[in-house]
Short mmCIF file of C-alpha atoms and ligand atoms in Angstrom, two decimals:
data_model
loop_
_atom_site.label_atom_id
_atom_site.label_comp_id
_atom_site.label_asym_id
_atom_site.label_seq_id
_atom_site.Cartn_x
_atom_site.Cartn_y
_atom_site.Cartn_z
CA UNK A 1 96.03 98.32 102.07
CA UNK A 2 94.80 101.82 101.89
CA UNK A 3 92.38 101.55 99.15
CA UNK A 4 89.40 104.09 100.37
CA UNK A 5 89.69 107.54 100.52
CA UNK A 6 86.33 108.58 102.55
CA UNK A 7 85.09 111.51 104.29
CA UNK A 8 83.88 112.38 107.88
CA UNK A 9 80.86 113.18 107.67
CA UNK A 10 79.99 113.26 111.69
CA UNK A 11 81.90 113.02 114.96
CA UNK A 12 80.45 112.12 118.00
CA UNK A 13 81.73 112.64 121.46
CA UNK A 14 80.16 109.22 123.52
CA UNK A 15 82.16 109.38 126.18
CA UNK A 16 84.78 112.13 127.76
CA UNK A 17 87.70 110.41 126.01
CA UNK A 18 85.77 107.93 123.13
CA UNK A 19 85.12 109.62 120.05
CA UNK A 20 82.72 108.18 117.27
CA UNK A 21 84.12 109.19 113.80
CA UNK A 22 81.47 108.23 110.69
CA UNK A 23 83.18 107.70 107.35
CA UNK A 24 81.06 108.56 103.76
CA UNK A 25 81.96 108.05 100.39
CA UNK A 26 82.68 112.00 99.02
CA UNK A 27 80.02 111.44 96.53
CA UNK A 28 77.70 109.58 98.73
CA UNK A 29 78.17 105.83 97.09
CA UNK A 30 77.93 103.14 98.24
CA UNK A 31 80.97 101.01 100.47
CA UNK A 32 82.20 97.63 100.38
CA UNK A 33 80.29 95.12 102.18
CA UNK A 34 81.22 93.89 105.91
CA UNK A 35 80.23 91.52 108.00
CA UNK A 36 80.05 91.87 112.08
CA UNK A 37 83.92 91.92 113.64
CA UNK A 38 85.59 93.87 111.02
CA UNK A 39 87.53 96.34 111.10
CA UNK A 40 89.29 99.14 108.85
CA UNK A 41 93.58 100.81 108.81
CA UNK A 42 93.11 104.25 109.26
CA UNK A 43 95.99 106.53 107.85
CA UNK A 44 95.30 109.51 110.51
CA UNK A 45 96.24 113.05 109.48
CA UNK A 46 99.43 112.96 111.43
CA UNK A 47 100.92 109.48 109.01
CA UNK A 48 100.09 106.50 111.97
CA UNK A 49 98.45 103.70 110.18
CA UNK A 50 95.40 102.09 112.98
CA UNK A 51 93.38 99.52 113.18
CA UNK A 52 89.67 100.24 114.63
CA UNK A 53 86.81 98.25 114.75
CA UNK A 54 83.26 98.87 112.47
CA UNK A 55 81.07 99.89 115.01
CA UNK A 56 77.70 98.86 112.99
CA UNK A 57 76.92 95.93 111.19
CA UNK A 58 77.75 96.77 108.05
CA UNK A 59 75.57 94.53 105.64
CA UNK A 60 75.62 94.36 101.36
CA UNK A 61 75.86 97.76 100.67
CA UNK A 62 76.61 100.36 103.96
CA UNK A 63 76.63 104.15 102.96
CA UNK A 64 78.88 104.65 105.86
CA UNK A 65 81.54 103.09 108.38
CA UNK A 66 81.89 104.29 112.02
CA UNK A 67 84.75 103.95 114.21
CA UNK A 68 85.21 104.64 118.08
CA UNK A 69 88.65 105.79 119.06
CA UNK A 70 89.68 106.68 122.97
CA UNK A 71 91.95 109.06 123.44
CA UNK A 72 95.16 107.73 124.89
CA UNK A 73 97.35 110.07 126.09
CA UNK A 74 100.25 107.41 126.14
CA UNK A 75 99.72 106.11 123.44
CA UNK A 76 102.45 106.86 120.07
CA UNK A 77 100.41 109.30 118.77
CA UNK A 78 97.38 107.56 116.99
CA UNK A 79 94.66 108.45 118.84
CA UNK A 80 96.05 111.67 119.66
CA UNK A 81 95.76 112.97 115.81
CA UNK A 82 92.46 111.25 115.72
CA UNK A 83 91.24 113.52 118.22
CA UNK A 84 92.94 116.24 117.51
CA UNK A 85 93.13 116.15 113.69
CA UNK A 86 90.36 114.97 111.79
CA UNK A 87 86.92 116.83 112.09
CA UNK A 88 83.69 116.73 109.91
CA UNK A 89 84.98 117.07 106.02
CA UNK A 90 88.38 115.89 106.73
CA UNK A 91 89.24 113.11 104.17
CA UNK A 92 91.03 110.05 105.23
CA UNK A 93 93.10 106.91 103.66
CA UNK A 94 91.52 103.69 104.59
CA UNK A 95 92.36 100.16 103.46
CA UNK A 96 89.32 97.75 103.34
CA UNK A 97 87.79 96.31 105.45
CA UNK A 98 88.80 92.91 106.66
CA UNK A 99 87.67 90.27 109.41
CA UNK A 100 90.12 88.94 111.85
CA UNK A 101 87.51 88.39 114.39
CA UNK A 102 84.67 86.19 112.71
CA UNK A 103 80.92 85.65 113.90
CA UNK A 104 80.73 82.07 113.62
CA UNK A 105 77.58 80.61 113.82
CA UNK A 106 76.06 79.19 117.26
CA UNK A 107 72.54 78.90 118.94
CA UNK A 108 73.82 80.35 121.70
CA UNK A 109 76.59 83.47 122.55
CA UNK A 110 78.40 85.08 125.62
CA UNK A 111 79.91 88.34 124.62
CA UNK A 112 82.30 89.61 126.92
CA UNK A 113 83.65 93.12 126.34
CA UNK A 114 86.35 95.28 128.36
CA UNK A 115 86.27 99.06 127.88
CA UNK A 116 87.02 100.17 124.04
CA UNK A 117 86.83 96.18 123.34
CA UNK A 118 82.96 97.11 123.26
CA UNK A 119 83.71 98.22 119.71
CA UNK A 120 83.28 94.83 117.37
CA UNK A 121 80.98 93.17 119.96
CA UNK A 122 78.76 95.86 119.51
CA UNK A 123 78.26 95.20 115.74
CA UNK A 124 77.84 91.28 116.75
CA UNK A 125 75.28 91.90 119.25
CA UNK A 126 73.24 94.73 117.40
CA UNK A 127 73.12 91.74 114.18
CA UNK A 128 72.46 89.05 116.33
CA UNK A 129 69.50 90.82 118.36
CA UNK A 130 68.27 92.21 115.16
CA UNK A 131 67.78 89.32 113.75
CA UNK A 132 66.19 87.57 117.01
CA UNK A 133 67.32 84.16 116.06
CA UNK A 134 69.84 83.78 118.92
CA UNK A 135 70.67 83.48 122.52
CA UNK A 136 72.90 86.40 123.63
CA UNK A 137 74.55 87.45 126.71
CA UNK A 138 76.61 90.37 127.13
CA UNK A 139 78.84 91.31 129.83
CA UNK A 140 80.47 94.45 129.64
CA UNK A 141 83.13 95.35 131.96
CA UNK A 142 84.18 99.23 132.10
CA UNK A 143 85.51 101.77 134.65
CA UNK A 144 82.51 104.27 135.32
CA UNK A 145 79.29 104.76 133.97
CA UNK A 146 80.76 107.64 132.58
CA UNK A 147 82.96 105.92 130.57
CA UNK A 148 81.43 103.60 129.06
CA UNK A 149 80.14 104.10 125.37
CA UNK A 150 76.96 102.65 124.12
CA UNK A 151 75.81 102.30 127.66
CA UNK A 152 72.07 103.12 126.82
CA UNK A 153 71.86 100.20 124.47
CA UNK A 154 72.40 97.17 126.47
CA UNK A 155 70.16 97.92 129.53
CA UNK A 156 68.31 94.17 128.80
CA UNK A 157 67.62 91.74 131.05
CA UNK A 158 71.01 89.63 129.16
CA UNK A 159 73.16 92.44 129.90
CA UNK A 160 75.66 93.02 132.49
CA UNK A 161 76.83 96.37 132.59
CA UNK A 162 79.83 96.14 135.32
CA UNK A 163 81.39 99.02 136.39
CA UNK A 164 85.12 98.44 138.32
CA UNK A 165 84.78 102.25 140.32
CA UNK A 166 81.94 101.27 141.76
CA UNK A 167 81.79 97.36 142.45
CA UNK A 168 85.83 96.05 142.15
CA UNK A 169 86.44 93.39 138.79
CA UNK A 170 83.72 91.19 138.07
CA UNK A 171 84.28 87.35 138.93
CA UNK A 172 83.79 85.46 135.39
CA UNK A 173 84.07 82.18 137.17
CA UNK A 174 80.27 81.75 137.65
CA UNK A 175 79.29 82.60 133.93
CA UNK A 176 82.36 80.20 132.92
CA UNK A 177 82.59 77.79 135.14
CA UNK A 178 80.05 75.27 132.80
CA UNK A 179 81.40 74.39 129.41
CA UNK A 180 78.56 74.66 126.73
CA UNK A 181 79.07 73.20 123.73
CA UNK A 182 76.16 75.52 122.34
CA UNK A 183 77.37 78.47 123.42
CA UNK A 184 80.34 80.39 121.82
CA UNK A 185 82.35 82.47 123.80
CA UNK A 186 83.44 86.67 122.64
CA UNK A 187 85.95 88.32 124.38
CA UNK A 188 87.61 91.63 123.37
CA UNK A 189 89.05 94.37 125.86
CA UNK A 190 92.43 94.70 127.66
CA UNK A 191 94.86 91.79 127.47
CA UNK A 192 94.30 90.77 131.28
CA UNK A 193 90.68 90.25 130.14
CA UNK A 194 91.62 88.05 127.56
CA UNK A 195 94.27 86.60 129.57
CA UNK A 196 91.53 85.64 132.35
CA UNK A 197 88.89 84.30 129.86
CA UNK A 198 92.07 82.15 128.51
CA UNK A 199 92.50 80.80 131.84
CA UNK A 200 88.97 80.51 133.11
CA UNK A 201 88.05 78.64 130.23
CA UNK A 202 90.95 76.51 129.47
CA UNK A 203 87.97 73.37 130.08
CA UNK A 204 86.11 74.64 127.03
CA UNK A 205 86.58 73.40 123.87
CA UNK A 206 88.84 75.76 122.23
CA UNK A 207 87.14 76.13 118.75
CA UNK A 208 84.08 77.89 121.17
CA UNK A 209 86.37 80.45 122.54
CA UNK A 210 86.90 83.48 120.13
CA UNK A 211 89.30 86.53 121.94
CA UNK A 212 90.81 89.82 119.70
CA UNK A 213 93.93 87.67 118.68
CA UNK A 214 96.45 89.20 118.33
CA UNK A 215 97.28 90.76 121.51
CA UNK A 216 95.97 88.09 123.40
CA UNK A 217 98.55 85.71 121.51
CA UNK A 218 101.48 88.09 122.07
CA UNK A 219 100.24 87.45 125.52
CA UNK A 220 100.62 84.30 126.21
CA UNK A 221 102.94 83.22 123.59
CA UNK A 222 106.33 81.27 124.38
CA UNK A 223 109.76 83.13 124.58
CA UNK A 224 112.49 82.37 121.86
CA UNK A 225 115.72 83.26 120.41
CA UNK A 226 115.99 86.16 117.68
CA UNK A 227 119.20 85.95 115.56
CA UNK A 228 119.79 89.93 113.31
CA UNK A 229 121.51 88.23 110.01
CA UNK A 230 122.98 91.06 109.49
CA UNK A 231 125.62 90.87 112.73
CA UNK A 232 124.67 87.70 114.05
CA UNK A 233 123.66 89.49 116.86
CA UNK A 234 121.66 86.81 118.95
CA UNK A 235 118.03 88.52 121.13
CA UNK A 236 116.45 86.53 123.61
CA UNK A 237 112.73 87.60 123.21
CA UNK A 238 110.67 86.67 126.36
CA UNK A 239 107.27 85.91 126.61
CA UNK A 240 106.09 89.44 127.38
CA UNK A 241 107.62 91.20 124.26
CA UNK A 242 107.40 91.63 120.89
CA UNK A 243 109.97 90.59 118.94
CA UNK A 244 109.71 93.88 117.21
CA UNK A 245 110.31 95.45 120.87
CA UNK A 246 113.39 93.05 121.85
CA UNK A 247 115.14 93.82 118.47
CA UNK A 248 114.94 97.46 119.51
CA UNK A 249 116.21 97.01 122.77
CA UNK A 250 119.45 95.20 121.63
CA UNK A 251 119.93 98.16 119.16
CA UNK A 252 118.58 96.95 116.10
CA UNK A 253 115.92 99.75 114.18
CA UNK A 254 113.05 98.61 112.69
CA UNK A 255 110.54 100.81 111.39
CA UNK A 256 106.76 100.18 112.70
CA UNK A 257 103.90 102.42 112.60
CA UNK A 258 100.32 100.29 114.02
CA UNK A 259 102.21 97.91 116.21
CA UNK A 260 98.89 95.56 115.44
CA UNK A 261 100.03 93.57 112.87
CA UNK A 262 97.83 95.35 110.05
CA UNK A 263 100.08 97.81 108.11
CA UNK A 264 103.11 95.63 106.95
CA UNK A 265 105.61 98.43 108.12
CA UNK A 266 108.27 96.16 110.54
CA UNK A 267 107.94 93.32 108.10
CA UNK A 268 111.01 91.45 108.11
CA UNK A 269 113.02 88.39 106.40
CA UNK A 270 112.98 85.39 107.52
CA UNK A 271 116.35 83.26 106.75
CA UNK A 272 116.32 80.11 108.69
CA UNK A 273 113.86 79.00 111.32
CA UNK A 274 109.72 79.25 111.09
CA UNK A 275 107.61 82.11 111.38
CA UNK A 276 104.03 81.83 114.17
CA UNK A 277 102.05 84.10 112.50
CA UNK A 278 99.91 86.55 114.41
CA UNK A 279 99.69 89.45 111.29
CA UNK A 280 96.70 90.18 109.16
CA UNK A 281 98.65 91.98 106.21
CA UNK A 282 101.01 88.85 104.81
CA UNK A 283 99.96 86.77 102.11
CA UNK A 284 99.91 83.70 101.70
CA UNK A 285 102.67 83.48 99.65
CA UNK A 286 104.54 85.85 101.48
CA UNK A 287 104.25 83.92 104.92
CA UNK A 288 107.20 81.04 104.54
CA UNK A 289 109.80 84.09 104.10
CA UNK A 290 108.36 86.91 105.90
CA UNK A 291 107.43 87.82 109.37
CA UNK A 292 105.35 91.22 110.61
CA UNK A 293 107.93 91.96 113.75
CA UNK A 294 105.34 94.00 115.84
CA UNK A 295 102.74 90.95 116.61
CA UNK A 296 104.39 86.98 115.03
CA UNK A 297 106.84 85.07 116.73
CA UNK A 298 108.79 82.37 116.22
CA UNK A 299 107.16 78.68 115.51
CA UNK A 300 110.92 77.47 116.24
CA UNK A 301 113.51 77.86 119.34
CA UNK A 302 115.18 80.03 117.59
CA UNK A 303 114.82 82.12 114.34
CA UNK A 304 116.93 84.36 111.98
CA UNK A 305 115.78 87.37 110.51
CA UNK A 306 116.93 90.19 108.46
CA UNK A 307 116.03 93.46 106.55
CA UNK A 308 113.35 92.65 104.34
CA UNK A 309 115.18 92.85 100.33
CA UNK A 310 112.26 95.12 99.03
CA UNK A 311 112.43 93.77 95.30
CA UNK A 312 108.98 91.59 95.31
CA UNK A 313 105.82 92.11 96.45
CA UNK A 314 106.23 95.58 98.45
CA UNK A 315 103.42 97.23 100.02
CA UNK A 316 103.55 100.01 102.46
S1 LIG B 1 103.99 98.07 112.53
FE1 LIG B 1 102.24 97.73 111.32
S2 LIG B 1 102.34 95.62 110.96
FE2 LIG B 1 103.94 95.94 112.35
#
Protein backbone atom coordinates (compact mmCIF):
# COMPACT_ATOMS: atom_id res chain seq x y z
CA UNK A 1 0.00 0.00 0.00
CA UNK A 2 2.82 2.37 0.40
CA UNK A 3 3.05 3.74 -2.99
CA UNK A 4 4.01 7.67 -2.30
CA UNK A 5 7.06 8.76 -1.07
CA UNK A 6 6.27 12.65 -0.22
CA UNK A 7 7.83 15.31 1.69
CA UNK A 8 6.84 17.62 4.66
CA UNK A 9 6.83 20.56 3.58
CA UNK A 10 5.07 22.38 6.82
CA UNK A 11 4.06 21.41 10.35
CA UNK A 12 1.67 23.12 12.23
CA UNK A 13 1.09 23.05 15.91
CA UNK A 14 -3.15 23.67 16.15
CA UNK A 15 -3.54 22.61 19.29
CA UNK A 16 -1.07 21.72 22.46
CA UNK A 17 -1.11 18.03 21.50
CA UNK A 18 -2.65 18.08 17.53
CA UNK A 19 -0.11 18.53 15.06
CA UNK A 20 -0.90 19.42 11.29
CA UNK A 21 1.74 17.68 9.05
CA UNK A 22 1.44 18.89 5.04
CA UNK A 23 2.76 16.33 2.58
CA UNK A 24 4.39 17.64 -1.13
CA UNK A 25 5.52 15.80 -3.91
CA UNK A 26 9.72 16.32 -3.71
CA UNK A 27 9.52 17.85 -7.06
CA UNK A 28 6.40 19.76 -6.52
CA UNK A 29 3.89 17.50 -8.87
CA UNK A 30 1.01 16.98 -8.73
CA UNK A 31 -0.96 14.02 -6.24
CA UNK A 32 -3.57 11.61 -6.83
CA UNK A 33 -6.99 12.82 -6.69
CA UNK A 34 -9.32 12.46 -3.40
CA UNK A 35 -12.50 12.96 -2.62
CA UNK A 36 -13.86 14.28 1.01
CA UNK A 37 -13.42 11.25 3.85
CA UNK A 38 -10.22 9.84 2.72
CA UNK A 39 -7.58 9.08 4.22
CA UNK A 40 -3.76 8.01 3.70
CA UNK A 41 -1.15 4.82 5.75
CA UNK A 42 1.58 6.66 6.97
CA UNK A 43 4.90 4.61 7.46
CA UNK A 44 6.28 7.03 10.41
CA UNK A 45 10.04 7.28 10.87
CA UNK A 46 10.02 4.90 13.75
CA UNK A 47 8.32 1.64 11.17
CA UNK A 48 4.30 1.99 12.60
CA UNK A 49 2.13 1.93 9.61
CA UNK A 50 -1.20 4.74 10.48
CA UNK A 51 -4.07 5.61 9.16
CA UNK A 52 -5.00 9.55 9.27
CA UNK A 53 -7.54 11.36 7.73
CA UNK A 54 -7.02 14.19 4.58
CA UNK A 55 -7.72 17.16 6.29
CA UNK A 56 -8.70 19.26 2.96
CA UNK A 57 -10.76 18.39 0.23
CA UNK A 58 -8.55 17.18 -1.99
CA UNK A 59 -10.13 17.66 -5.56
CA UNK A 60 -8.56 16.48 -9.37
CA UNK A 61 -5.23 17.38 -8.91
CA UNK A 62 -4.07 18.53 -4.98
CA UNK A 63 -0.33 19.70 -4.76
CA UNK A 64 -0.46 18.62 -1.21
CA UNK A 65 -2.13 16.29 1.54
CA UNK A 66 -2.44 17.36 5.24
CA UNK A 67 -2.86 15.23 8.14
CA UNK A 68 -3.67 16.06 11.92
CA UNK A 69 -2.15 13.68 14.39
CA UNK A 70 -2.66 14.09 18.48
CA UNK A 71 -0.16 13.09 20.43
CA UNK A 72 -1.07 10.09 22.52
CA UNK A 73 1.09 9.33 25.07
CA UNK A 74 -0.50 5.75 25.43
CA UNK A 75 -0.71 5.05 22.47
CA UNK A 76 2.02 2.06 20.74
CA UNK A 77 4.14 4.47 19.53
CA UNK A 78 2.53 6.06 16.33
CA UNK A 79 1.85 9.28 17.21
CA UNK A 80 4.72 9.48 19.38
CA UNK A 81 7.32 9.27 16.25
CA UNK A 82 4.98 11.53 14.45
CA UNK A 83 5.66 14.11 16.85
CA UNK A 84 8.77 13.44 17.64
CA UNK A 85 10.27 12.28 14.32
CA UNK A 86 9.26 13.82 11.27
CA UNK A 87 9.87 17.67 10.79
CA UNK A 88 9.81 19.95 7.63
CA UNK A 89 11.99 17.96 4.78
CA UNK A 90 11.57 14.67 6.34
CA UNK A 91 10.37 12.20 3.59
CA UNK A 92 7.73 9.70 4.32
CA UNK A 93 6.14 6.28 2.80
CA UNK A 94 2.53 6.69 2.10
CA UNK A 95 0.10 4.31 0.39
CA UNK A 96 -2.77 6.07 -1.54
CA UNK A 97 -5.28 7.42 -0.67
CA UNK A 98 -8.49 5.53 -0.21
CA UNK A 99 -12.19 6.22 1.04
CA UNK A 100 -13.69 4.14 3.72
CA UNK A 101 -15.88 6.89 4.83
CA UNK A 102 -17.88 8.16 1.65
CA UNK A 103 -19.82 11.60 1.15
CA UNK A 104 -22.90 10.33 -0.20
CA UNK A 105 -25.10 12.63 -1.63
CA UNK A 106 -28.11 14.31 0.43
CA UNK A 107 -29.96 17.75 0.53
CA UNK A 108 -29.46 17.86 3.85
CA UNK A 109 -26.32 16.79 6.53
CA UNK A 110 -25.66 16.57 10.38
CA UNK A 111 -22.00 16.21 11.01
CA UNK A 112 -21.18 15.15 14.29
CA UNK A 113 -17.50 15.14 15.30
CA UNK A 114 -15.70 14.07 18.70
CA UNK A 115 -12.21 15.46 19.34
CA UNK A 116 -9.50 14.24 16.55
CA UNK A 117 -12.78 12.71 14.72
CA UNK A 118 -12.95 16.49 13.47
CA UNK A 119 -10.36 15.36 10.94
CA UNK A 120 -12.52 13.87 7.74
CA UNK A 121 -15.61 15.93 8.69
CA UNK A 122 -13.65 18.81 8.24
CA UNK A 123 -12.86 18.07 4.54
CA UNK A 124 -16.82 17.20 4.14
CA UNK A 125 -17.95 20.34 5.57
CA UNK A 126 -15.26 22.77 3.99
CA UNK A 127 -16.63 20.92 0.24
CA UNK A 128 -20.03 21.03 1.12
CA UNK A 129 -20.06 24.85 2.32
CA UNK A 130 -17.89 25.66 -0.56
CA UNK A 131 -19.99 24.65 -2.82
CA UNK A 132 -23.25 26.21 -1.05
CA UNK A 133 -25.57 23.68 -2.45
CA UNK A 134 -26.38 22.01 0.90
CA UNK A 135 -27.86 22.06 4.30
CA UNK A 136 -25.15 21.47 6.96
CA UNK A 137 -25.02 21.17 10.59
CA UNK A 138 -22.09 20.55 12.58
CA UNK A 139 -21.75 19.61 16.06
CA UNK A 140 -18.48 19.30 17.40
CA UNK A 141 -17.92 17.86 20.70
CA UNK A 142 -14.29 18.44 22.34
CA UNK A 143 -12.73 18.87 25.81
CA UNK A 144 -11.59 22.66 26.01
CA UNK A 145 -11.46 25.37 23.75
CA UNK A 146 -8.00 24.81 23.91
CA UNK A 147 -8.12 21.69 22.46
CA UNK A 148 -9.96 21.79 19.89
CA UNK A 149 -8.39 22.19 16.30
CA UNK A 150 -10.01 24.16 13.59
CA UNK A 151 -12.03 25.94 16.19
CA UNK A 152 -11.95 29.37 14.29
CA UNK A 153 -13.64 27.85 11.30
CA UNK A 154 -16.95 26.72 12.39
CA UNK A 155 -18.10 29.78 14.46
CA UNK A 156 -21.60 29.81 12.05
CA UNK A 157 -24.81 30.07 13.07
CA UNK A 158 -25.02 25.77 12.06
CA UNK A 159 -22.28 25.11 14.33
CA UNK A 160 -22.14 23.76 17.71
CA UNK A 161 -18.93 24.01 19.20
CA UNK A 162 -19.43 21.94 22.66
CA UNK A 163 -16.92 21.92 25.01
CA UNK A 164 -17.22 18.87 27.94
CA UNK A 165 -14.76 21.12 30.68
CA UNK A 166 -16.94 23.64 30.61
CA UNK A 167 -20.69 22.46 30.03
CA UNK A 168 -20.66 18.29 30.89
CA UNK A 169 -21.49 15.89 27.39
CA UNK A 170 -23.85 17.29 25.10
CA UNK A 171 -27.43 15.55 24.97
CA UNK A 172 -27.80 14.38 21.11
CA UNK A 173 -31.32 13.32 21.84
CA UNK A 174 -32.89 16.67 20.72
CA UNK A 175 -30.91 16.93 17.32
CA UNK A 176 -31.82 13.03 16.89
CA UNK A 177 -34.76 12.46 18.24
CA UNK A 178 -36.71 13.17 14.50
CA UNK A 179 -35.77 10.78 11.76
CA UNK A 180 -35.21 12.74 8.41
CA UNK A 181 -35.16 10.97 5.53
CA UNK A 182 -33.34 14.09 3.89
CA UNK A 183 -30.85 14.41 6.15
CA UNK A 184 -27.75 12.10 6.40
CA UNK A 185 -26.19 11.60 9.49
CA UNK A 186 -21.75 11.94 10.09
CA UNK A 187 -20.33 10.78 13.04
CA UNK A 188 -16.58 10.29 13.72
CA UNK A 189 -14.79 10.68 17.24
CA UNK A 190 -14.33 8.26 20.19
CA UNK A 191 -16.17 4.94 20.08
CA UNK A 192 -18.73 6.01 22.94
CA UNK A 193 -19.69 8.75 20.44
CA UNK A 194 -20.35 6.42 17.87
CA UNK A 195 -21.72 4.01 20.22
CA UNK A 196 -24.40 6.79 21.37
CA UNK A 197 -25.27 8.00 17.81
CA UNK A 198 -25.79 4.01 17.18
CA UNK A 199 -28.19 3.95 19.88
CA UNK A 200 -29.88 7.30 19.60
CA UNK A 201 -30.62 6.69 16.19
CA UNK A 202 -31.42 3.10 15.98
CA UNK A 203 -35.20 4.72 14.50
CA UNK A 204 -33.36 6.09 11.48
CA UNK A 205 -33.07 4.41 8.51
CA UNK A 206 -29.74 2.88 8.59
CA UNK A 207 -28.48 3.66 5.00
CA UNK A 208 -28.71 7.66 6.50
CA UNK A 209 -26.41 6.94 9.30
CA UNK A 210 -22.64 7.02 8.25
CA UNK A 211 -20.05 6.49 11.61
CA UNK A 212 -15.87 5.84 11.15
CA UNK A 213 -16.53 1.99 10.79
CA UNK A 214 -14.38 0.24 11.87
CA UNK A 215 -14.06 0.90 15.43
CA UNK A 216 -17.50 1.52 15.84
CA UNK A 217 -18.16 -2.15 14.45
CA UNK A 218 -15.53 -3.72 16.72
CA UNK A 219 -17.79 -1.99 19.12
CA UNK A 220 -20.74 -3.36 18.95
CA UNK A 221 -20.03 -6.49 17.20
CA UNK A 222 -21.17 -10.05 18.60
CA UNK A 223 -18.70 -12.35 20.59
CA UNK A 224 -17.57 -15.74 18.98
CA UNK A 225 -15.36 -18.65 19.16
CA UNK A 226 -11.66 -18.47 17.70
CA UNK A 227 -10.15 -21.94 16.97
CA UNK A 228 -5.61 -21.52 16.35
CA UNK A 229 -5.33 -24.52 13.58
CA UNK A 230 -2.25 -24.88 14.49
CA UNK A 231 -3.01 -26.49 18.28
CA UNK A 232 -6.57 -26.52 18.17
CA UNK A 233 -6.38 -24.24 20.79
CA UNK A 234 -10.10 -22.95 21.12
CA UNK A 235 -10.42 -18.52 22.19
CA UNK A 236 -13.57 -17.25 23.20
CA UNK A 237 -13.45 -13.62 21.78
CA UNK A 238 -16.07 -11.35 23.51
CA UNK A 239 -17.73 -8.56 22.25
CA UNK A 240 -15.25 -5.97 23.51
CA UNK A 241 -12.05 -7.44 21.83
CA UNK A 242 -10.39 -7.94 18.91
CA UNK A 243 -9.85 -11.11 17.85
CA UNK A 244 -6.33 -10.06 17.17
CA UNK A 245 -6.26 -9.08 21.08
CA UNK A 246 -7.95 -12.49 22.40
CA UNK A 247 -5.47 -14.60 20.28
CA UNK A 248 -2.73 -12.77 22.18
CA UNK A 249 -4.10 -13.25 25.40
CA UNK A 250 -4.38 -17.11 25.08
CA UNK A 251 -0.67 -17.03 23.94
CA UNK A 252 -0.87 -17.07 20.38
CA UNK A 253 1.67 -14.11 18.51
CA UNK A 254 0.50 -12.37 15.79
CA UNK A 255 2.29 -9.63 14.35
CA UNK A 256 0.22 -6.17 13.92
CA UNK A 257 1.48 -2.80 13.41
CA UNK A 258 -1.90 -0.06 12.71
CA UNK A 259 -4.37 -2.10 14.66
CA UNK A 260 -7.01 -0.24 12.06
CA UNK A 261 -7.43 -2.65 9.65
CA UNK A 262 -5.32 -0.73 6.85
CA UNK A 263 -1.79 -2.28 6.69
CA UNK A 264 -2.44 -6.10 6.17
CA UNK A 265 0.21 -6.96 8.94
CA UNK A 266 -2.06 -9.59 11.41
CA UNK A 267 -3.66 -10.99 8.32
CA UNK A 268 -4.50 -14.43 8.93
CA UNK A 269 -5.98 -17.82 7.29
CA UNK A 270 -9.07 -18.64 7.40
CA UNK A 271 -9.74 -22.64 7.35
CA UNK A 272 -13.30 -23.33 8.15
CA UNK A 273 -15.97 -20.90 9.23
CA UNK A 274 -16.75 -17.17 7.55
CA UNK A 275 -14.90 -14.13 7.85
CA UNK A 276 -17.20 -10.35 8.90
CA UNK A 277 -15.06 -8.15 7.34
CA UNK A 278 -14.24 -4.83 8.93
CA UNK A 279 -10.50 -4.32 6.94
CA UNK A 280 -9.80 -1.92 4.16
CA UNK A 281 -6.53 -3.70 2.80
CA UNK A 282 -8.10 -7.35 1.54
CA UNK A 283 -9.13 -7.88 -1.84
CA UNK A 284 -11.67 -9.11 -3.10
CA UNK A 285 -10.32 -12.17 -3.94
CA UNK A 286 -8.48 -12.47 -0.95
CA UNK A 287 -11.63 -12.08 1.42
CA UNK A 288 -13.23 -15.90 1.35
CA UNK A 289 -9.69 -17.16 2.81
CA UNK A 290 -8.31 -14.35 4.68
CA UNK A 291 -9.13 -12.31 7.66
CA UNK A 292 -7.19 -8.86 8.96
CA UNK A 293 -7.12 -10.08 12.90
CA UNK A 294 -6.83 -6.47 14.37
CA UNK A 295 -10.51 -5.13 13.20
CA UNK A 296 -12.94 -8.50 11.28
CA UNK A 297 -14.64 -10.98 13.13
CA UNK A 298 -16.30 -13.87 12.63
CA UNK A 299 -19.68 -14.00 10.33
CA UNK A 300 -20.05 -17.62 12.03
CA UNK A 301 -20.26 -19.00 15.84
CA UNK A 302 -17.22 -20.10 15.55
CA UNK A 303 -14.18 -19.80 13.16
CA UNK A 304 -10.72 -21.42 12.50
CA UNK A 305 -7.79 -19.62 11.65
CA UNK A 306 -4.19 -20.09 11.08
CA UNK A 307 -0.79 -18.52 10.01
CA UNK A 308 -1.33 -17.00 6.82
CA UNK A 309 0.93 -19.56 4.02
CA UNK A 310 2.67 -16.43 2.45
CA UNK A 311 3.02 -18.03 -1.17
CA UNK A 312 0.19 -15.79 -3.07
CA UNK A 313 -0.64 -12.49 -3.10
CA UNK A 314 1.72 -11.03 -0.18
CA UNK A 315 1.81 -7.51 0.64
CA UNK A 316 3.31 -5.95 3.64
S1 LIG B 1 -2.29 -4.55 12.12
FE1 LIG B 1 -2.57 -3.43 10.30
S2 LIG B 1 -4.26 -4.41 9.41
FE2 LIG B 1 -4.10 -5.36 11.33
Amino acid sequence: MSDLTLEVSETTDLTPTVRRFTLQHPHGLALPPHEPGAHIVITTPAGHKRSYSLVDPGGDQPRHYAVCVRRDNNSRGGSTSMHNDVAVGTTLRTSLPANRFPLHPSPKYLFIAGGIGITPIRSMVRQLRAEAKTDTRLLYLTQSAEETPFREEFTGPHDTVHHSDDHGLLDLWPYLAEPDDDTRVYCCGPAPLMQAVHTLTAHWRASRIHVEQFTAERKISAPFTAVWAPDGLRVEVPAHLSLLEALRRNGVPVESSCEAGVCGTCRLAVLEGEAEHHDSVLTDEERPSTIVACVSRAASSEIVVGPLVRSRKDHP
